[in-house]
Structures are given as structure tokens and as C-alpha cells.
XYZ file of C-alpha atoms in Angstrom:
467
model
C -4.234 -6.860 -7.544
C -0.783 -7.644 -8.972
C -0.350 -7.803 -12.745
C 2.734 -9.682 -13.953
C 4.144 -10.535 -17.401
C 2.698 -14.037 -16.959
C -0.789 -13.064 -15.828
C -2.697 -11.691 -12.863
C -2.135 -12.847 -9.284
C -5.278 -13.906 -7.419
C -5.750 -15.369 -3.939
C -8.493 -17.874 -3.126
C -9.660 -19.457 0.128
C -11.271 -22.846 -0.405
C -11.584 -21.973 -4.083
C -13.337 -18.637 -3.537
C -11.452 -15.553 -4.655
C -10.666 -13.089 -1.857
C -9.299 -9.545 -1.793
C -5.718 -8.915 -0.731
C -3.417 -5.945 -0.205
C 0.028 -6.471 -1.777
C 3.120 -5.138 -0.033
C 5.745 -3.870 -2.460
C 9.266 -4.907 -1.465
C 12.687 -3.422 -2.376
C 14.178 -4.627 -5.649
C 17.774 -3.534 -5.126
C 19.037 -6.421 -2.986
C 22.307 -8.075 -4.017
C 20.678 -11.509 -4.200
C 17.869 -10.395 -6.495
C 19.356 -7.363 -8.219
C 17.607 -6.421 -11.411
C 14.218 -7.706 -10.301
C 11.378 -5.949 -12.110
C 8.708 -6.583 -9.482
C 8.765 -7.956 -5.935
C 5.765 -8.254 -3.606
C 4.522 -9.912 -0.454
C 0.899 -10.906 0.027
C 0.042 -11.360 3.727
C -3.228 -13.186 4.391
C -4.899 -13.392 7.793
C -7.106 -16.446 8.360
C -8.311 -17.665 11.741
C -8.477 -21.500 11.877
C -11.730 -23.111 12.966
C -10.652 -26.719 13.497
C -11.464 -27.764 9.925
C -9.199 -28.253 6.917
C -8.962 -25.337 4.482
C -6.605 -24.172 1.763
C -5.327 -20.735 0.737
C -4.024 -20.467 -2.827
C -1.974 -17.862 -4.660
C -2.429 -18.419 -8.400
C -1.458 -16.997 -11.764
C -4.491 -16.399 -13.981
C -4.087 -16.034 -17.742
C -0.704 -17.722 -18.155
C 0.406 -17.214 -21.795
C 1.206 -20.106 -24.112
C 4.819 -21.191 -23.990
C 5.248 -20.523 -20.263
C 6.303 -23.497 -18.150
C 6.893 -23.886 -14.421
C 8.625 -26.155 -11.972
C 9.669 -26.544 -8.359
C 12.373 -24.177 -7.107
C 12.122 -25.006 -3.405
C 14.723 -24.841 -0.649
C 15.089 -24.939 3.126
C 11.847 -23.655 4.700
C 10.835 -22.486 1.231
C 8.345 -23.925 -1.225
C 8.396 -22.205 -4.601
C 7.206 -22.491 -8.185
C 9.279 -20.700 -10.833
C 8.061 -20.006 -14.366
C 9.853 -18.920 -17.542
C 8.999 -18.486 -21.201
C 10.486 -20.222 -24.207
C 13.183 -17.628 -24.932
C 14.048 -17.306 -21.212
C 13.531 -13.543 -21.281
C 11.206 -13.531 -18.248
C 11.483 -15.415 -14.962
C 8.810 -15.365 -12.221
C 8.552 -17.094 -8.822
C 5.662 -17.618 -6.405
C 6.703 -18.818 -2.960
C 5.501 -19.541 0.539
C 7.224 -20.361 3.805
C 7.086 -23.997 4.883
C 7.863 -27.538 3.799
C 6.060 -29.840 1.355
C 6.452 -33.607 1.252
C 5.120 -35.686 -1.645
C 2.726 -32.948 -2.790
C 0.243 -33.481 -0.001
C -0.726 -32.874 3.609
C 1.577 -34.955 5.805
C 3.457 -34.687 9.100
C 6.586 -33.352 7.358
C 5.722 -29.698 7.953
C 4.858 -30.291 11.601
C 8.190 -32.015 12.155
C 9.893 -28.912 10.731
C 8.091 -26.668 13.219
C 5.087 -25.633 11.093
C 1.492 -26.395 12.078
C 0.307 -26.132 8.468
C 1.363 -27.730 5.199
C 2.217 -26.358 1.744
C 1.571 -27.656 -1.754
C 2.999 -26.727 -5.151
C 0.345 -26.108 -7.822
C 0.742 -25.937 -11.592
C -0.254 -22.276 -11.478
C 0.945 -21.221 -8.039
C 1.272 -22.199 -4.369
C -1.053 -23.410 -1.610
C -1.115 -23.259 2.184
C -3.082 -26.108 3.795
C -4.711 -25.295 7.124
C -5.176 -28.483 9.145
C -7.615 -29.201 12.034
C -4.733 -28.639 14.507
C -3.449 -25.422 12.896
C -3.184 -22.338 15.140
C -1.262 -20.017 12.788
C -3.203 -16.879 11.815
C -0.937 -15.313 9.197
C 0.281 -16.695 5.859
C 2.577 -14.886 3.442
C 3.080 -15.472 -0.282
C 6.059 -13.972 -2.095
C 6.074 -12.862 -5.745
C 9.163 -11.815 -7.701
C 9.885 -11.514 -11.428
C 12.690 -10.406 -13.659
C 12.704 -9.440 -17.342
C 15.505 -9.419 -19.860
C 18.304 -11.935 -20.539
C 17.516 -14.448 -17.814
C 20.238 -17.064 -17.401
C 20.706 -19.902 -14.981
C 23.220 -17.813 -13.019
C 21.018 -14.787 -12.457
C 17.556 -16.373 -12.360
C 17.313 -15.551 -8.665
C 13.626 -14.661 -8.449
C 13.126 -17.549 -6.012
C 15.339 -15.648 -3.571
C 13.411 -12.416 -4.006
C 10.130 -14.285 -3.432
C 11.296 -16.096 -0.279
C 9.176 -14.886 2.705
C 12.000 -15.858 5.071
C 13.853 -12.726 3.917
C 11.023 -10.205 3.991
C 11.773 -9.054 7.551
C 10.264 -5.742 8.688
C 9.139 -4.834 5.150
C 6.150 -7.113 5.541
C 4.945 -5.782 8.879
C 1.249 -5.004 8.564
C 0.178 -1.423 9.374
C -2.249 -2.646 12.063
C 0.609 -4.013 14.147
C 2.125 -0.606 14.573
C 5.004 0.439 16.766
C 5.403 -0.739 20.336
C 5.324 2.300 22.597
C 6.500 2.343 26.193
C 2.908 2.406 27.468
C 1.917 -0.551 25.280
C 4.807 -2.732 26.430
C 4.160 -1.803 30.064
C 0.476 -2.717 29.610
C 1.451 -6.064 28.110
C 3.673 -6.818 31.091
C 0.896 -5.852 33.485
C -1.284 -8.575 31.940
C 1.537 -11.047 32.560
C 0.551 -13.010 29.470
C 3.182 -14.389 27.092
C 5.885 -11.859 28.015
C 8.488 -14.067 29.703
C 11.905 -14.013 27.994
C 11.342 -10.678 26.228
C 14.651 -9.295 24.986
C 15.959 -6.035 23.570
C 19.084 -3.927 23.113
C 19.887 -0.212 23.142
C 20.690 1.318 19.764
C 23.206 3.678 21.380
C 25.187 0.704 22.697
C 27.960 -0.015 20.142
C 28.105 -3.665 21.281
C 24.301 -4.032 21.092
C 24.264 -6.197 24.210
C 20.966 -8.043 24.630
C 18.939 -7.583 27.823
C 16.111 -9.787 29.074
C 12.830 -9.182 30.906
C 10.180 -11.592 32.065
C 7.293 -12.568 34.298
C 7.056 -15.778 36.361
C 3.782 -15.747 38.345
C 4.819 -18.538 40.740
C 7.283 -16.252 42.540
C 6.649 -13.606 45.200
C 8.437 -11.087 43.013
C 7.312 -12.296 39.573
C 8.962 -9.649 37.368
C 12.634 -10.132 36.578
C 15.471 -8.560 34.580
C 18.668 -10.170 33.346
C 21.916 -8.825 31.879
C 21.723 -5.465 33.614
C 23.800 -3.467 36.125
C 23.114 -6.125 38.766
C 25.364 -9.075 37.999
C 22.887 -11.900 38.644
C 19.796 -9.988 37.617
C 16.996 -8.796 39.890
C 13.307 -9.290 40.681
C 10.395 -6.908 41.267
C 6.843 -7.054 42.586
C 5.252 -4.936 39.840
C 5.762 -4.155 36.173
C 6.182 -0.458 37.009
C 9.078 -1.239 39.363
C 10.745 -3.324 36.639
C 10.405 -0.632 33.976
C 11.504 2.229 36.261
C 14.434 0.470 37.956
C 17.722 2.268 37.189
C 19.613 -0.863 36.178
C 20.887 0.027 32.698
C 24.018 2.138 33.118
C 22.304 3.867 36.010
C 19.135 4.593 34.042
C 15.807 2.835 33.710
C 14.097 1.276 30.729
C 11.701 4.224 30.875
C 14.587 6.729 30.895
C 16.198 5.100 27.845
C 13.046 4.116 25.961
C 13.867 6.131 22.830
C 16.992 3.980 22.389
C 15.223 0.632 22.927
C 15.146 -1.843 20.020
C 12.817 -4.742 20.791
C 14.028 -8.075 19.449
C 10.979 -10.042 20.534
C 8.213 -10.268 23.115
C 7.913 -13.517 25.005
C 10.410 -15.179 22.701
C 8.626 -14.434 19.408
C 8.747 -11.525 16.974
C 6.518 -8.505 17.579
C 4.414 -9.290 14.520
C 3.993 -12.980 15.360
C 3.141 -11.974 18.924
C 0.415 -9.684 17.630
C -1.217 -12.400 15.558
C -0.686 -15.209 18.062
C -2.160 -13.501 21.146
C -5.636 -12.212 20.188
C -6.580 -11.067 23.697
C -3.876 -8.393 23.768
C -4.130 -7.086 20.192
C -6.216 -4.104 21.283
C -3.288 -2.805 23.342
C -1.368 -2.116 20.140
C -3.760 0.632 19.091
C -3.993 2.466 22.427
C -2.320 5.799 23.162
C -1.708 9.027 21.276
C 0.457 7.460 18.589
C -2.217 5.419 16.808
C -0.341 3.575 14.062
C -3.412 2.791 11.981
C -4.400 6.462 11.771
C -0.823 7.491 11.008
C -0.714 4.906 8.218
C -3.961 6.255 6.735
C -2.632 9.844 6.827
C 0.668 8.908 5.193
C -1.046 6.877 2.464
C -3.418 9.777 1.771
C -0.576 12.218 1.060
C 1.568 9.710 -0.831
C -1.409 9.279 -3.153
C -2.180 13.012 -3.380
C 1.411 13.832 -4.291
C 1.854 10.618 -6.317
C 5.454 10.635 -5.101
C 6.782 8.315 -7.810
C 4.322 9.138 -10.587
C 2.782 5.654 -10.493
C -0.866 6.697 -10.206
C -0.522 8.969 -13.230
C 0.563 5.886 -15.173
C -2.611 4.005 -14.242
C -1.513 2.224 -11.056
C -4.316 1.449 -8.533
C -4.949 3.638 -5.465
C -3.360 1.049 -3.151
C -0.022 1.243 -4.976
C 1.755 2.973 -2.089
C 0.425 0.822 0.783
C 3.759 -0.805 1.629
C 5.624 2.503 1.607
C 2.919 4.055 3.814
C 3.297 1.281 6.378
C 7.078 1.653 6.525
C 6.919 5.456 6.783
C 4.210 5.379 9.464
C 6.380 3.076 11.561
C 9.429 5.275 11.024
C 7.781 8.501 12.196
C 6.077 7.138 15.308
C 8.584 8.803 17.653
C 9.699 11.847 15.702
C 9.062 15.469 16.641
C 10.384 17.081 13.472
C 9.116 17.822 9.983
C 12.678 17.388 8.728
C 12.865 13.916 10.292
C 9.552 12.942 8.694
C 10.939 14.104 5.353
C 14.112 12.091 5.933
C 12.066 8.950 6.653
C 10.023 9.473 3.484
C 13.180 9.960 1.409
C 14.810 6.885 2.920
C 11.834 4.624 2.203
C 11.196 5.923 -1.315
C 14.880 5.723 -2.229
C 15.152 2.149 -0.985
C 11.955 0.923 -2.614
C 12.381 2.694 -5.955
C 16.151 3.223 -6.145
C 15.453 6.964 -6.216
C 17.988 9.648 -5.275
C 15.825 12.456 -3.896
C 16.702 14.062 -0.561
C 14.643 15.016 2.472
C 14.365 18.589 1.183
C 12.326 17.271 -1.766
C 9.725 15.930 0.665
C 9.408 18.847 3.101
C 5.998 19.945 1.776
C 4.436 16.510 2.128
C 6.092 16.103 5.555
C 4.486 19.354 6.772
C 1.070 18.205 5.548
C 1.440 14.826 7.246
C 2.488 16.368 10.552
C -0.324 18.940 10.462
C -2.966 16.258 9.985
C -1.486 14.008 12.668
C -1.691 16.900 15.116
C -5.308 17.581 14.101
C -6.151 13.926 14.755
C -4.491 14.170 18.179
C -1.735 11.820 17.040
C 0.969 14.113 18.331
C 4.414 13.705 16.873
C 5.820 16.694 18.784
C 7.418 16.380 22.205
C 8.477 19.180 24.557
C 11.907 19.205 26.169
C 13.560 21.148 28.967
C 16.212 23.331 27.337
C 18.450 22.992 30.382
C 18.573 19.244 31.071
C 16.802 17.761 28.027
C 14.060 16.050 30.056
C 10.852 15.208 28.161
C 8.288 17.553 29.685
C 5.344 15.540 28.322
C 6.268 12.761 30.766
C 6.164 15.059 33.810
C 2.878 14.821 35.682
C 0.669 17.863 35.182
C 2.558 19.314 32.205
C 0.353 21.164 29.721
C 2.033 22.792 26.678
C -0.818 25.315 26.496
C -0.030 26.752 29.960
C 2.138 29.884 30.164
C 4.852 28.479 32.429
C 6.271 25.253 33.812
C 9.041 24.304 36.222
C 10.995 21.265 35.050
C 10.658 18.614 37.760
C 14.054 17.170 36.907
C 16.317 20.223 37.135
C 14.081 23.076 38.387
C 14.441 25.235 35.251
C 11.687 27.836 34.905
C 10.188 27.524 31.410
C 7.813 30.225 30.254
C 5.122 30.369 27.584
C 5.886 29.164 24.101
C 9.561 29.864 24.584
C 10.288 26.840 26.843
C 13.373 28.716 28.066
C 16.485 30.481 26.818
C 19.815 29.497 28.342
C 21.825 32.686 27.621
C 19.487 35.639 27.053
C 16.710 34.798 29.514
C 13.143 34.667 28.183
C 13.920 35.205 24.511
C 11.852 33.349 21.965
C 13.906 32.295 18.960
C 12.159 31.694 15.649
C 13.711 30.010 12.630
C 14.507 32.686 10.044
C 13.491 30.276 7.283
C 10.355 28.409 8.394
C 9.292 30.277 11.544
C 9.472 27.255 13.901
C 10.144 28.014 17.580
C 13.754 26.948 18.061
C 13.571 26.967 21.885
C 11.255 23.963 21.767
C 13.623 21.821 19.731
C 15.452 19.075 21.570
C 18.880 20.127 22.789
C 18.461 23.774 21.772
C 21.132 26.122 23.131
C 22.335 29.634 22.351
C 25.827 28.977 23.738
C 27.262 28.062 20.332
C 25.909 31.188 18.674
C 24.022 29.246 16.007
C 21.407 26.506 15.781
C 20.238 24.304 12.913
C 16.446 24.133 12.828
C 15.240 20.539 13.135
C 12.120 21.443 11.161
C 13.721 22.677 7.936
C 17.487 22.346 8.404
C 18.234 26.092 8.192
C 21.236 27.322 10.230
C 20.118 30.226 12.438
C 22.101 32.987 14.127
C 21.190 32.869 17.849
C 23.426 35.689 19.094
C 22.519 39.100 20.507
C 22.980 40.542 17.010
C 19.876 38.682 15.830
C 17.494 39.738 18.624
C 14.847 41.889 16.955
C 14.078 45.443 18.153
C 16.648 45.160 20.911
C 14.222 42.972 22.875
C 16.444 41.497 25.574
C 14.673 40.156 28.631
C 16.700 39.703 31.823
């Protein structure tokens, strides 16, 4: 529950108070700099064909506090201040209100629900025709010398600008297998678009499914000038039509813009029959979120719990970190993600090194839960061995199916000295398993801890040189 200078925030559905999980948002944005608190409150409610209302209210408003409309385009907002204008607070929701009641105005603007300003907060009105499942309230306040020029809490509370910060942990990250499974169903995937993060121009590419055609799967803006069609989803995803490589080959560089023309999160909540696909596979986002939250709380990374904050204080940070580590294979990378999120949310200046211990604990538990973050690569060609049929990291040897390199035991190969296993002199990690590892430069920076290692003949212990 959120406590503000003007009272406690509660959420009610049809007048009955309901629990909610607040999502803390960054407070360092240029348009709301100096904000003291900024939160999103996402509420999931499945319509049943009847009219209902979801309210976000301030309880215990002190004497001398007054409020008024502070609405804008696609934004309905109530802003409150006290008599000496030292505190400013806004409660907002996304939508349009017309004459303080349920009318067709919102529908004309593209919303299937209505919004109402209340004396002590904001209301979403669910109508008999409403299909929307997710409703977001925004809360933002600022303390100290509030003037007309910098009273920008309405901007900080505007759900239109929450973006990825308000993605719910259950939605998770879209893996290759999940997207392929969605395309196999053929439901609501037409006009899916994406770009590759390693493309400096970030050119958008399109995929889709049109069941009325003999070859229903199609791709646009690819190596083939007028696009191309395929009989199956597998053929579409494995076609080498993106600079000579396939979507599968370049998956780690894929940035999904939307699925079927709508955002990933809206897709999740708008298509109930495919929600279960989001939690399939080894990288279970919900479990990763739970693990991250557990260790953020245990370490109390910002000292908030020691000051009396509730146990759910780090839920938003946990969701962002869990999403950021879904593809990583490195403790150092996990630490970098943690540092990036904490620094952005709390304006902190710690580095990844400060979070190595918690990163190791998170990775260890993810491995124990079979949520593997580690991948295995061929040290010759860089191919992901996990994706080669029959590969088992516990076996003593493997021949890379892409280049034919013989990889043995835990070493996974050694490109200069034969079957030499290199261990990090600082943390003990097996360097040969790290993506891109080579001895040809004479040194290698461990991706687990960042230590620069000597990988020359001078550093081979006991003269152990295997030919």
C-alpha cells in the first residue's frame, strides 16, 4: 500500500477495497525531475458484461488540501496541493472523460471504457461492452517549493509514459520458442513486427499469418525484395532472409515491437487462450522474478526495509531485473543489470562490482530451479551448442554440428593449446565455456567477474600441455 503526504492510496472495485501491488517508477526524468514518489498501480479485471467501477482513492486527506482537474490528451488526472503549495500530488488514469459521466466520448477516442474524476481520486468505468482486462493508475508527488512552472506531477503520473517499467512480471520475456508456438496457433499474429538491435538503422521487419492462402506464413522487408511466403511457421522462422541468416540464427538480436499489431503486454492480456505459452520453457519469468525479489529483500539493496518499508517494496525492480537477465549467461551481466536498474530507479551510483555477490546467489538459485541462464558455445565458430540436437553439457565430448570442432569435457575446446582447461585466476570460472573465448590474444577478460586473465603458455600450471 502506498503512503503519501496527503494520505494512503487504496483501490476499490464496486466500492469494496482490493489488494494491489504498486510498481515503483523512476523519478529522475526531465519532465518530472525532483519527484519524491512515483508509482503505477496495474489492476487486472475481467469484464462480465455488467457495469462496474474501479477507483483509486486518497484516504485521510489532511485539512487544507484541495484538488482539481489536471487532465490532457488521453489523460484524466486529479492534482492536489496544500495551502502553502509545498506539496503537489497527482492521481491519473489513461482515457477520456466527458461531463463527469459514462458517455460515448471514450469509445470515440478508441477506449472501450470510461473514466471519471473523483474528489479524492480517479475512477475507471467498465461498461457492458468493455473487453479491456488491464487498467493502470499513476501516482506522483513532489515536496518542497512547488510553483506553477515545476508542478509537473501530472506528467509523472501519466500512464501513457510508463512504457516497459509497468510490464507485469507474469508477462515475462518472449523467447524464440514462445513466439514460434504463438505463430503455430495462427491466432492474432498477423502484422507482427520487429527490428535487430545490431542494425544501426533499426529497420523494421514484418511477419504474419493469413490462413486463406496455400502458403499462409509471410515475411516482409527482408532479403527478398517483395517478401516471401511459407507453408509452416518453422519454415518462416528458419528461412535465411535477414542478411543471409534466419530469425532463429539472429534471435538474440531481435527486439519485438509488437505481436499482431499490439504491444506484447496488451497481447498477453487481450488473448487469454495463449497466455499459458508465456510461461513455458526453461526461462520461466515468474520464477526468475520470485528469485530476484527474494535476494533484493535479503540484501535490502537500498536500505528501504530497514527503514520500515513493506516486503513488496522492491517488486518493480525485481520485475525489471528478471526481464533483463532472461538471456544472460554471466554473473557479471546479471550484476550489470541489477546496477543499471537500481541506479535508474534510485539515482544511485553503484557499479556492477557492488552487486556481484547477489548476482552469484541469483544465478545459483536459477540453476537449481532448472531456469538455466548459462549457454554453451563452440569456441571455434561461436555456435550455441544448446540448440544442437542431442547436446548434453554433462557428456564428456561433443562435435559441433556447425563447424566440426571436437569439444571435450568441461573444457569445451582450446584453440591454441589443444585440450587445456582455463580457469579464471580470480573467481575460478571455466573460461573456455565463455562466449567468444580465444587464447590467440594472450589474455581474456572473465565474463563472470571481469578479471583479466593471462592465457599464454606461461600460465599453464605444472607444464600440463596437451597436444
